[in-house]
PDB file of C-alpha atoms in Angstrom:
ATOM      1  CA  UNK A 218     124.651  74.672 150.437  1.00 85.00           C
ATOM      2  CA  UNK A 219     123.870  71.780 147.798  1.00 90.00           C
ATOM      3  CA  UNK A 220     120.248  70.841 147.976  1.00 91.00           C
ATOM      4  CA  UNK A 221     121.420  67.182 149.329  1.00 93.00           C
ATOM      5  CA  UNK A 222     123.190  68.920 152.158  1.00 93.00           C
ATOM      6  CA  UNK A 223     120.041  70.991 152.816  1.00 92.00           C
ATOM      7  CA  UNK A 224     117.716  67.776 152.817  1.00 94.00           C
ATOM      8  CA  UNK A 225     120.462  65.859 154.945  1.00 95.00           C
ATOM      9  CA  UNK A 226     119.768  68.393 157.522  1.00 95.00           C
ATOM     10  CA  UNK A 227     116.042  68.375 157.504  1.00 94.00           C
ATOM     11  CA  UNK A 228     115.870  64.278 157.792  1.00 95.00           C
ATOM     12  CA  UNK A 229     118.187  65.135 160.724  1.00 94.00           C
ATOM     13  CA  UNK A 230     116.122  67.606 162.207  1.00 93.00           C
ATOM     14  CA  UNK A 231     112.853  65.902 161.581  1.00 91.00           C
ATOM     15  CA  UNK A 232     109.316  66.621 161.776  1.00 91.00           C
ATOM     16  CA  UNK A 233     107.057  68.941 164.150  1.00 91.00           C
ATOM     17  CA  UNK A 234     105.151  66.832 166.844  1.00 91.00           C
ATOM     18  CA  UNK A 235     102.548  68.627 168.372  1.00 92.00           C
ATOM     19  CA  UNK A 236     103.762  72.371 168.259  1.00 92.00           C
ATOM     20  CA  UNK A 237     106.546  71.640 170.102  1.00 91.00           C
ATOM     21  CA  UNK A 238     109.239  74.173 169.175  1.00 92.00           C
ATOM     22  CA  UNK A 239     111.388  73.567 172.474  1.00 90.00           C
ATOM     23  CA  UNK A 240     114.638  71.975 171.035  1.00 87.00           C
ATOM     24  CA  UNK A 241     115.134  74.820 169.147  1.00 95.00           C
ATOM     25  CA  UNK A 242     118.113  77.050 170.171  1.00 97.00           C
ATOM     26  CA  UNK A 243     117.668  80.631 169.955  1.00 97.00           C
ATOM     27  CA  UNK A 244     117.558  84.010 171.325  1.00 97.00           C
ATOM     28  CA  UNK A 245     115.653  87.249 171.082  1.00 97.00           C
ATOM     29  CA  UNK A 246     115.789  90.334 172.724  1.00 98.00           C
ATOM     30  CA  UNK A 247     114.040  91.244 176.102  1.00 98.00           C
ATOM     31  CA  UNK A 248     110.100  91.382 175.636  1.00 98.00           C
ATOM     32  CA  UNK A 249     107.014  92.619 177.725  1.00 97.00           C
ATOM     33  CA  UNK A 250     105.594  89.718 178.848  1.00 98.00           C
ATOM     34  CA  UNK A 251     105.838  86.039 178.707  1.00 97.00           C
ATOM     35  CA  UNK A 252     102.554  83.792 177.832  1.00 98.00           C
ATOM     36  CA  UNK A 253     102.703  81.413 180.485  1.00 98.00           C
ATOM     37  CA  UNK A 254     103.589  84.020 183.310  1.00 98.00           C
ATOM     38  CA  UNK A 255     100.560  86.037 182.208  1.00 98.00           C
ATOM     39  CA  UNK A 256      97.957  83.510 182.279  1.00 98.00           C
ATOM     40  CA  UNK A 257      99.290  82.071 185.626  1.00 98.00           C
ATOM     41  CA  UNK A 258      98.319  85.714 186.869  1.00 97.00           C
ATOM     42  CA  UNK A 259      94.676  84.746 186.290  1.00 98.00           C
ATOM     43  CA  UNK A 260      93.931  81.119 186.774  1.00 98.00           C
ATOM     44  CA  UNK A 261      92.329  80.438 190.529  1.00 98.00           C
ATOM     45  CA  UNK A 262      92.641  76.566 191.791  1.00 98.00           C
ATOM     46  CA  UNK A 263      88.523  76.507 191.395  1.00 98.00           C
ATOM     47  CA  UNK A 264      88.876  77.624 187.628  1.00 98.00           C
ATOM     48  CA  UNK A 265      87.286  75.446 185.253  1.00 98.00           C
ATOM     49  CA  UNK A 266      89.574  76.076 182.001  1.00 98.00           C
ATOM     50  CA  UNK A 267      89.375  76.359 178.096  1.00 98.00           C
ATOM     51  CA  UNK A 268      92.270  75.691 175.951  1.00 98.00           C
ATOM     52  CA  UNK A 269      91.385  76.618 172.237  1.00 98.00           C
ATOM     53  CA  UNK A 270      93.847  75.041 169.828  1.00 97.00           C
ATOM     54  CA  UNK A 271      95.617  73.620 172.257  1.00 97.00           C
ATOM     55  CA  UNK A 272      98.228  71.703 169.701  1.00 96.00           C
ATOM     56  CA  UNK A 273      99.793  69.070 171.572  1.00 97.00           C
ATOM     57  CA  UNK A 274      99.354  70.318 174.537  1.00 96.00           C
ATOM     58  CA  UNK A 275     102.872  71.803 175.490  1.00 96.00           C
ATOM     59  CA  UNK A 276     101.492  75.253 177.025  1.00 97.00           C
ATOM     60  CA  UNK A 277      98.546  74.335 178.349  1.00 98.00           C
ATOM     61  CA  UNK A 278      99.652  71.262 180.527  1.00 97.00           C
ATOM     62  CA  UNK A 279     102.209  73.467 181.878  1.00 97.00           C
ATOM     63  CA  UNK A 280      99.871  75.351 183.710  1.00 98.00           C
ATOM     64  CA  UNK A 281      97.420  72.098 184.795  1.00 98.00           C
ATOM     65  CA  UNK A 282      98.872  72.557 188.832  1.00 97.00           C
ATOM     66  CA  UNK A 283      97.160  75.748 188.475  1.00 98.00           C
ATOM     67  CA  UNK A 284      93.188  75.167 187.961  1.00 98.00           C
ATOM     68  CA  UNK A 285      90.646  72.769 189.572  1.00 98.00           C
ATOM     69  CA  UNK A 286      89.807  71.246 185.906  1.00 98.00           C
ATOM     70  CA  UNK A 287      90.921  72.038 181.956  1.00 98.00           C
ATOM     71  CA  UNK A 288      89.139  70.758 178.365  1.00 98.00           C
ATOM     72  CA  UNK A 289      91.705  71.447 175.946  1.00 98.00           C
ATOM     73  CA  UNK A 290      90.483  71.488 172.217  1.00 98.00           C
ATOM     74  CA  UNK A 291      91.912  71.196 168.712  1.00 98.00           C
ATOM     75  CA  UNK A 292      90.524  70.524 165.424  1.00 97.00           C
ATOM     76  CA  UNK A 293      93.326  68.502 164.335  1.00 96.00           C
ATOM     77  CA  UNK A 294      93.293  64.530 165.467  1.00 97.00           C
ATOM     78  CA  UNK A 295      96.927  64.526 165.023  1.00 96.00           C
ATOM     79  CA  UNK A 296      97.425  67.299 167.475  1.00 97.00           C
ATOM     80  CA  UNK A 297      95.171  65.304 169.801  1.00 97.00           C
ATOM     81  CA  UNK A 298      97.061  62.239 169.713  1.00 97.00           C
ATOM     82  CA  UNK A 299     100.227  64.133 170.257  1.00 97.00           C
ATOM     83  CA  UNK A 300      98.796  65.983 173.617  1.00 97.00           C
ATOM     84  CA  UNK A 301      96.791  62.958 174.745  1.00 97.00           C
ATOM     85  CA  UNK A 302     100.527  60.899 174.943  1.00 97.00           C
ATOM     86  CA  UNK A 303     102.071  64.417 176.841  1.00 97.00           C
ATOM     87  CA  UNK A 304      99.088  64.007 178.905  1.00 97.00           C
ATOM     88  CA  UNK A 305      99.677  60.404 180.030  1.00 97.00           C
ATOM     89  CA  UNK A 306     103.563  60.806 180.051  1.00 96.00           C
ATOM     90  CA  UNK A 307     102.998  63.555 182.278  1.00 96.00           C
ATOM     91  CA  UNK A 308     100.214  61.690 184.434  1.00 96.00           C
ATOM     92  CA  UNK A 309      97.735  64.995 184.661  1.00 97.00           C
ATOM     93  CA  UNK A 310      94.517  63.864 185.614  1.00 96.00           C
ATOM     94  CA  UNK A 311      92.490  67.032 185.488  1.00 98.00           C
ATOM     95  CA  UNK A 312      92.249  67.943 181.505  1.00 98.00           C
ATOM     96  CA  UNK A 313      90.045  66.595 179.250  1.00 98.00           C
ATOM     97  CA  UNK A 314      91.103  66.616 175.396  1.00 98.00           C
ATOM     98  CA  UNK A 315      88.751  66.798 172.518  1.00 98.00           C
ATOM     99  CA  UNK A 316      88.431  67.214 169.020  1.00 97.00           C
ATOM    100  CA  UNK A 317      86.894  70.230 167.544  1.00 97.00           C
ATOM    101  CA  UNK A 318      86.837  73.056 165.733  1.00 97.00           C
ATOM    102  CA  UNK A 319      87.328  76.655 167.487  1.00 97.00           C
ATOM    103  CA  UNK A 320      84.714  78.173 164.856  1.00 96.00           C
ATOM    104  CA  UNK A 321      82.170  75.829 166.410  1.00 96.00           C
ATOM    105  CA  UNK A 322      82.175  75.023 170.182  1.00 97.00           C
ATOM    106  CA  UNK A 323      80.311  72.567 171.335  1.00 96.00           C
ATOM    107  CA  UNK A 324      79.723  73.786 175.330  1.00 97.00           C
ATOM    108  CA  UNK A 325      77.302  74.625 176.985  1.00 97.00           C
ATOM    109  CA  UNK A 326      76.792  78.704 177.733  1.00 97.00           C
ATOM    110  CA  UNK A 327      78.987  80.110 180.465  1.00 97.00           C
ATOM    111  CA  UNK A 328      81.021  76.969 181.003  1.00 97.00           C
ATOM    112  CA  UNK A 329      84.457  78.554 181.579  1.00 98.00           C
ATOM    113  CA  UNK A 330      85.931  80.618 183.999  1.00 98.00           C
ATOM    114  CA  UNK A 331      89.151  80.824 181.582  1.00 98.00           C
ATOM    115  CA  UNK A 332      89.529  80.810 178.132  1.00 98.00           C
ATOM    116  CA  UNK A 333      92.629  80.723 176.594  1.00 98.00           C
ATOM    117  CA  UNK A 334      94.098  80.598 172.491  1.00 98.00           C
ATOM    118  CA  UNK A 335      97.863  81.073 171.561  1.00 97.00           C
ATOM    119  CA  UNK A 336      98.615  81.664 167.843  1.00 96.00           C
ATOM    120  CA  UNK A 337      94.894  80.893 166.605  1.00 96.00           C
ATOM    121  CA  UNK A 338      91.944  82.943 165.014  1.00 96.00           C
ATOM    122  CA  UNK A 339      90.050  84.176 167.317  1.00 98.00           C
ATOM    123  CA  UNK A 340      86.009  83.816 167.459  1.00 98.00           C
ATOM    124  CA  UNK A 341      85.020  86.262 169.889  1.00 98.00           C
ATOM    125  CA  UNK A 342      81.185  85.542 169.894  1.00 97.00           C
ATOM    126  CA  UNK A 343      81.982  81.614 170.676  1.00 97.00           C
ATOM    127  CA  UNK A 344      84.376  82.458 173.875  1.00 98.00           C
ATOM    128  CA  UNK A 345      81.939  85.120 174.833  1.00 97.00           C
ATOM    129  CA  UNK A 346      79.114  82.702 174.768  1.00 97.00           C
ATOM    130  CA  UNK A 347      80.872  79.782 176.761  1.00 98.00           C
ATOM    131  CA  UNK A 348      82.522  82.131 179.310  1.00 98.00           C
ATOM    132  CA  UNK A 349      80.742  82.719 182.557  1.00 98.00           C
ATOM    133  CA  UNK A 350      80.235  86.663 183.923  1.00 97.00           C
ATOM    134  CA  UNK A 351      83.267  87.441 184.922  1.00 97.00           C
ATOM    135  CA  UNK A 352      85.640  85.447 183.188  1.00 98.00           C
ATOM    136  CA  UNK A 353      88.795  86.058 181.374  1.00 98.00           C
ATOM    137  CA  UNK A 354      90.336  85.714 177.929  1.00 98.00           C
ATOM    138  CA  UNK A 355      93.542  85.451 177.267  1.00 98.00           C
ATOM    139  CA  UNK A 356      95.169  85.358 173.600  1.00 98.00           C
ATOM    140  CA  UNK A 357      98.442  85.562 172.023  1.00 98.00           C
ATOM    141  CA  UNK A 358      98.457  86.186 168.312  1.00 97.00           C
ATOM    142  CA  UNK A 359     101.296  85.815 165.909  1.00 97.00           C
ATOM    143  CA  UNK A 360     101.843  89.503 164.530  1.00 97.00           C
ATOM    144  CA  UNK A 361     101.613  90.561 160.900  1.00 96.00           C
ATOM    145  CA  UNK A 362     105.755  91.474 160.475  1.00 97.00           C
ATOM    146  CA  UNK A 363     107.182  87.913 162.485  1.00 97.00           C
ATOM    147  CA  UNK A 364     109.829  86.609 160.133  1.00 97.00           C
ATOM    148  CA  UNK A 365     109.476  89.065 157.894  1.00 97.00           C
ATOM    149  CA  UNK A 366     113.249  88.814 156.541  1.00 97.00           C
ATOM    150  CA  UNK A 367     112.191  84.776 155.957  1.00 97.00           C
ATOM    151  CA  UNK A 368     108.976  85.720 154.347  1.00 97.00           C
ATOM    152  CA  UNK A 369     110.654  87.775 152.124  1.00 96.00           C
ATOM    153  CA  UNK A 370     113.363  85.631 151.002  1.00 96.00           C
ATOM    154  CA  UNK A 371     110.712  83.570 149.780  1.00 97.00           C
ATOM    155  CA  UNK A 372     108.978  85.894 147.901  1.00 96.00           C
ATOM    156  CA  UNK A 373     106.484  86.615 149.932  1.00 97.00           C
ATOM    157  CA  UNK A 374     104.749  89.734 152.101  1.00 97.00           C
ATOM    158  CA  UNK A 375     102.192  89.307 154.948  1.00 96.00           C
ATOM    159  CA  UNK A 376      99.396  90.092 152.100  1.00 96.00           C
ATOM    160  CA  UNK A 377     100.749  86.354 150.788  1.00 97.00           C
ATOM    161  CA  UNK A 378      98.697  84.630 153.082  1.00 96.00           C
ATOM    162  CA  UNK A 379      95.331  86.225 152.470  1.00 93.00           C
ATOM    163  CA  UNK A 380      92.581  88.490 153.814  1.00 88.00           C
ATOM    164  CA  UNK A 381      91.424  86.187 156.348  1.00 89.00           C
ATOM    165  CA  UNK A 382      94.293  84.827 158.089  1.00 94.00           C
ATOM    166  CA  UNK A 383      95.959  87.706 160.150  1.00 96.00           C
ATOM    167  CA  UNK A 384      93.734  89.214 162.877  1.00 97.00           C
ATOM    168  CA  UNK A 385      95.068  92.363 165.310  1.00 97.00           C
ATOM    169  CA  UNK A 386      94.671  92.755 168.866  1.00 97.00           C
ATOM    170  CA  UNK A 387      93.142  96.373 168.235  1.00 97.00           C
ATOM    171  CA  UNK A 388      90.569  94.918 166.101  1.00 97.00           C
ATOM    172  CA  UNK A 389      89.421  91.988 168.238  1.00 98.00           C
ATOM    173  CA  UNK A 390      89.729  94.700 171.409  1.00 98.00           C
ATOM    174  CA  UNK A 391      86.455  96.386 169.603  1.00 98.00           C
ATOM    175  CA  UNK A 392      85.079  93.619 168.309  1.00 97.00           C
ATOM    176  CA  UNK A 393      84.643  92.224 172.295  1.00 98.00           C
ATOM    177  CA  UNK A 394      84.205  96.035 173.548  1.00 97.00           C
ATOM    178  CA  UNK A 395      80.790  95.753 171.257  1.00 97.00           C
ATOM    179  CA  UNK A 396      80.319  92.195 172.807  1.00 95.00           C
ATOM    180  CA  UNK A 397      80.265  94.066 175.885  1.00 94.00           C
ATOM    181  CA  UNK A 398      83.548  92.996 177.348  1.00 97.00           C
ATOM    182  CA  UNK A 399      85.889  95.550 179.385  1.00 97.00           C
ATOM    183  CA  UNK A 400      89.350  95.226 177.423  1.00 98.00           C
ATOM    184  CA  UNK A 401      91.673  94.537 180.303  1.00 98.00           C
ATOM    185  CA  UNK A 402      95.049  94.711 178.881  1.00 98.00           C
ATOM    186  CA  UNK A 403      96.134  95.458 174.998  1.00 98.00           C
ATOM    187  CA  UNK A 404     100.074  95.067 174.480  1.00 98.00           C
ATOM    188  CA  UNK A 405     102.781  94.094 170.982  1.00 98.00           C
ATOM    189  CA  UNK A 406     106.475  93.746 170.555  1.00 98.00           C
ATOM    190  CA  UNK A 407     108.659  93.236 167.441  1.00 98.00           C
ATOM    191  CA  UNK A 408     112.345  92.470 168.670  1.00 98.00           C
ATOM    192  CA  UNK A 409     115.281  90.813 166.574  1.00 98.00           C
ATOM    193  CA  UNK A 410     115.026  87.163 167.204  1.00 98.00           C
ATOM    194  CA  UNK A 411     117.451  84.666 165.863  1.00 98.00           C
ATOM    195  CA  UNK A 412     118.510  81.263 165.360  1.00 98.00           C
ATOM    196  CA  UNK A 413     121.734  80.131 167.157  1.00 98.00           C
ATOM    197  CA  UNK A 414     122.413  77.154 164.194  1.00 97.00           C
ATOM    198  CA  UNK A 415     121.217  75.945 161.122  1.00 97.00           C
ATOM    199  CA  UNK A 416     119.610  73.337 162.087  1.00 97.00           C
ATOM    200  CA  UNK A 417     117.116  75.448 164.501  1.00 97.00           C
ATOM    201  CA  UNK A 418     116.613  77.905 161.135  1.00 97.00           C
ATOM    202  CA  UNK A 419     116.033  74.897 159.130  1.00 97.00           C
ATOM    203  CA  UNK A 420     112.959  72.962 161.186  1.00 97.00           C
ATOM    204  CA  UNK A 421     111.414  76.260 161.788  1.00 97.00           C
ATOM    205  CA  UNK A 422     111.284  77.218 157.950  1.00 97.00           C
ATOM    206  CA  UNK A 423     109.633  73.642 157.728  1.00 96.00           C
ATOM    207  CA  UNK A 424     107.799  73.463 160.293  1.00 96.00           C
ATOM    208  CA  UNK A 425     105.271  77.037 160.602  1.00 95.00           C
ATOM    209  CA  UNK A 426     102.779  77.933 158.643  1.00 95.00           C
ATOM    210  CA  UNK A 427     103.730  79.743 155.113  1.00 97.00           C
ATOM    211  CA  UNK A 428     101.506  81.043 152.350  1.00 96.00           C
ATOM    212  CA  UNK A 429     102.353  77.714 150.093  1.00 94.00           C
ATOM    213  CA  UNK A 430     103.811  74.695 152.128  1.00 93.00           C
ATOM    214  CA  UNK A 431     107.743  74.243 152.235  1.00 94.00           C
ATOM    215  CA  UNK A 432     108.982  71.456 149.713  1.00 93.00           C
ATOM    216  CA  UNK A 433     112.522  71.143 149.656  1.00 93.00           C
ATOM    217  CA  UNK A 434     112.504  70.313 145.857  1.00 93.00           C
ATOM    218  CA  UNK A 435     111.094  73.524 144.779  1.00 94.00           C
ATOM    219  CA  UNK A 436     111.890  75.654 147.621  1.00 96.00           C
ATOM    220  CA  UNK A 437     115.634  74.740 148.342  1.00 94.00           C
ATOM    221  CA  UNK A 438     117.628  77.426 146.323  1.00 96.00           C
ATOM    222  CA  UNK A 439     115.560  80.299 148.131  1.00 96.00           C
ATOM    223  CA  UNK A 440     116.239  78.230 151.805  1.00 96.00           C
ATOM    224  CA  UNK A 441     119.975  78.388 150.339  1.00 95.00           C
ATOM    225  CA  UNK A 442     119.227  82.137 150.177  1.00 94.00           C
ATOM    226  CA  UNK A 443     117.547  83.094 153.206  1.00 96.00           C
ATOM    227  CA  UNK A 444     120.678  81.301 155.085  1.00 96.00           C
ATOM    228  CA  UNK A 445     123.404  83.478 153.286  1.00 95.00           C
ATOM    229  CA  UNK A 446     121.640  86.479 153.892  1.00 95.00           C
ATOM    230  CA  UNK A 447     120.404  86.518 157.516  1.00 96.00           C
ATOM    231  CA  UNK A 448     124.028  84.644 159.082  1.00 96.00           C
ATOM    232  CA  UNK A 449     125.225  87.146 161.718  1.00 96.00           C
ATOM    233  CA  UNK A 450     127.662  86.242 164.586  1.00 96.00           C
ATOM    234  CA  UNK A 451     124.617  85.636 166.535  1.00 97.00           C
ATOM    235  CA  UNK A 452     123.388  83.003 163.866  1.00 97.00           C
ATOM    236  CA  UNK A 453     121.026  83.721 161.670  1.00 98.00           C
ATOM    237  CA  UNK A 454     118.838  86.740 162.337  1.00 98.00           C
ATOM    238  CA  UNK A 455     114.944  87.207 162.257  1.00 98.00           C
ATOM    239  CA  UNK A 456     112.203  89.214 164.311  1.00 98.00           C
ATOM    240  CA  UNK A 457     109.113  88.075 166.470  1.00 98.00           C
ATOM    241  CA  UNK A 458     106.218  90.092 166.289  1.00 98.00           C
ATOM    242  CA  UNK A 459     103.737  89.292 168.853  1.00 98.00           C
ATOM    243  CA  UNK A 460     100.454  90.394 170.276  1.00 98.00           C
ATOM    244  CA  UNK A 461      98.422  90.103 173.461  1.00 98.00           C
ATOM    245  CA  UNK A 462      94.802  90.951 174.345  1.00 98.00           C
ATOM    246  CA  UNK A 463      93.123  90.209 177.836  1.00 98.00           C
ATOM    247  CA  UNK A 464      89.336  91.091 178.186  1.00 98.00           C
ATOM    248  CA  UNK A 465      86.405  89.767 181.095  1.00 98.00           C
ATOM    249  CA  UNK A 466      83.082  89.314 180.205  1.00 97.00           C
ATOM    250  CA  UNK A 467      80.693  91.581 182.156  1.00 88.00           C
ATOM    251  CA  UNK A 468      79.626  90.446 185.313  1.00 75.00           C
ATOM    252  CA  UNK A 469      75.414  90.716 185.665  1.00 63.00           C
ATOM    253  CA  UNK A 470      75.567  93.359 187.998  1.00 63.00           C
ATOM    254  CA  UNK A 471      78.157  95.353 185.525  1.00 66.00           C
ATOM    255  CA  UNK A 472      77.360  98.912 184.277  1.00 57.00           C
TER     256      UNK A 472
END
């Protein structure tokens, strides 16, 4: 593939709005749980709900018939703009959206029954603070081997990114254990994932996160490579490596 083939495809493709990965067509083998399924399990219609880098809003308005009221956060205005325009299209009157950072929340103490993140660091002693006794958090983190055939073709190894960007679900389980949190529910999978056609491949590489960012001009030849090596019948084979951690806070009367 000729770099102007590979950049016809990604002006065809185009650009990630939101973090909406739905048009993508692919496949993966069978997993333990799914996200949305999980945190349905836990959400009351009286829950007042936190959504931590909520993106544009694709999960978390999913689940909006679910709860009595949601504030869904990001610390990127584009992401904002992107989920306030779901939120109108979708005409969900019961979530708030606002800009700001997950590091620093600006709530008052125990105002959550729910608080949720998907694919985000995690700052336990912020969601411990705004969560009432009682409540729940839910995360699912990225794992440290997902894509690792992509990484690789690149160049790259999950040390690439740096000693502060991957975080595990067995270290934030004791980090809220010594918050004083009863770990609820502690789970991972790694199964082969892969991309039914190029195109899919193609806006994902351009589209996630990656130790340096994706330019075509530079980075075409080892695209070029990464799609000759991976191609199976299937399409073009990866893995997803995924994490999930539920804890509650300690209710007052708690031992």
């Amino acid at each position: 593939m000729t770099y102007d083939e590979l950049k016809q495809i990604a002006e065809r493709v185009g650009k990630l709005d939101g973090w909406d990965f739905s048009h993508i067509r692919a496949g993966r083998d069978p997993v333990l749980w799914d996200y949305v399924e999980v945190v349905r399990q836990y959400l009351k219609p009286t829950d007042r709900v936190l959504d931590i880098g909520t993106g544009g809003g694709e999960i978390f308005l999913s689940l909006a018939d679910s709860f009595a009221e949601g504030v869904a956060v990001d610390q990127n205005p584009k992401m904002i703009e992107t989920a306030q325009r779901n939120l109108s299209e979708q005409s969900i009157g019961n979530v708030t959206l606002i800009q700001m950072e997950a590091s620093d929340l600006h709530f008052h103490d125990a105002s959550f029954d729910i608080v949720l993140t998907r694919h985000l660091r995690v700052y336990p002693e912020q969601i411990i603070r705004v969560l009432r006794s009682g409540g729940y958090f839910i995360t699912q983190m990225v794992g440290q081997r997902i894509s690792l055939n992509l990484l690789e073709g690149f160049g790259w190894t999950p040390a690439s990114f740096g000693p502060d960007w991957w975080q595990t679900a067995d270290e934030l389980a004791q980090q809220f254990q010594d918050l004083g949190c009863h770990v609820l529910a502690k789970a991972e999978y790694d199964v082969p994932y892969w991309f039914e056609d190029l195109e899919s491949l193609i806006f994902y590489i351009l589209s996630v996160p990656w130790p340096e960012k994706i330019v075509l001009e530079q980075h075409w030849q080892s695209i070029n490579r990464i799609v000759e090596t991976c191609q199976s019948e299937r399409g073009f084979e990866s893995n997803e490596h995924q994490e999930l951690l539920i804890v509650q806070k300690r209710g007052a009367n708690d031992k």
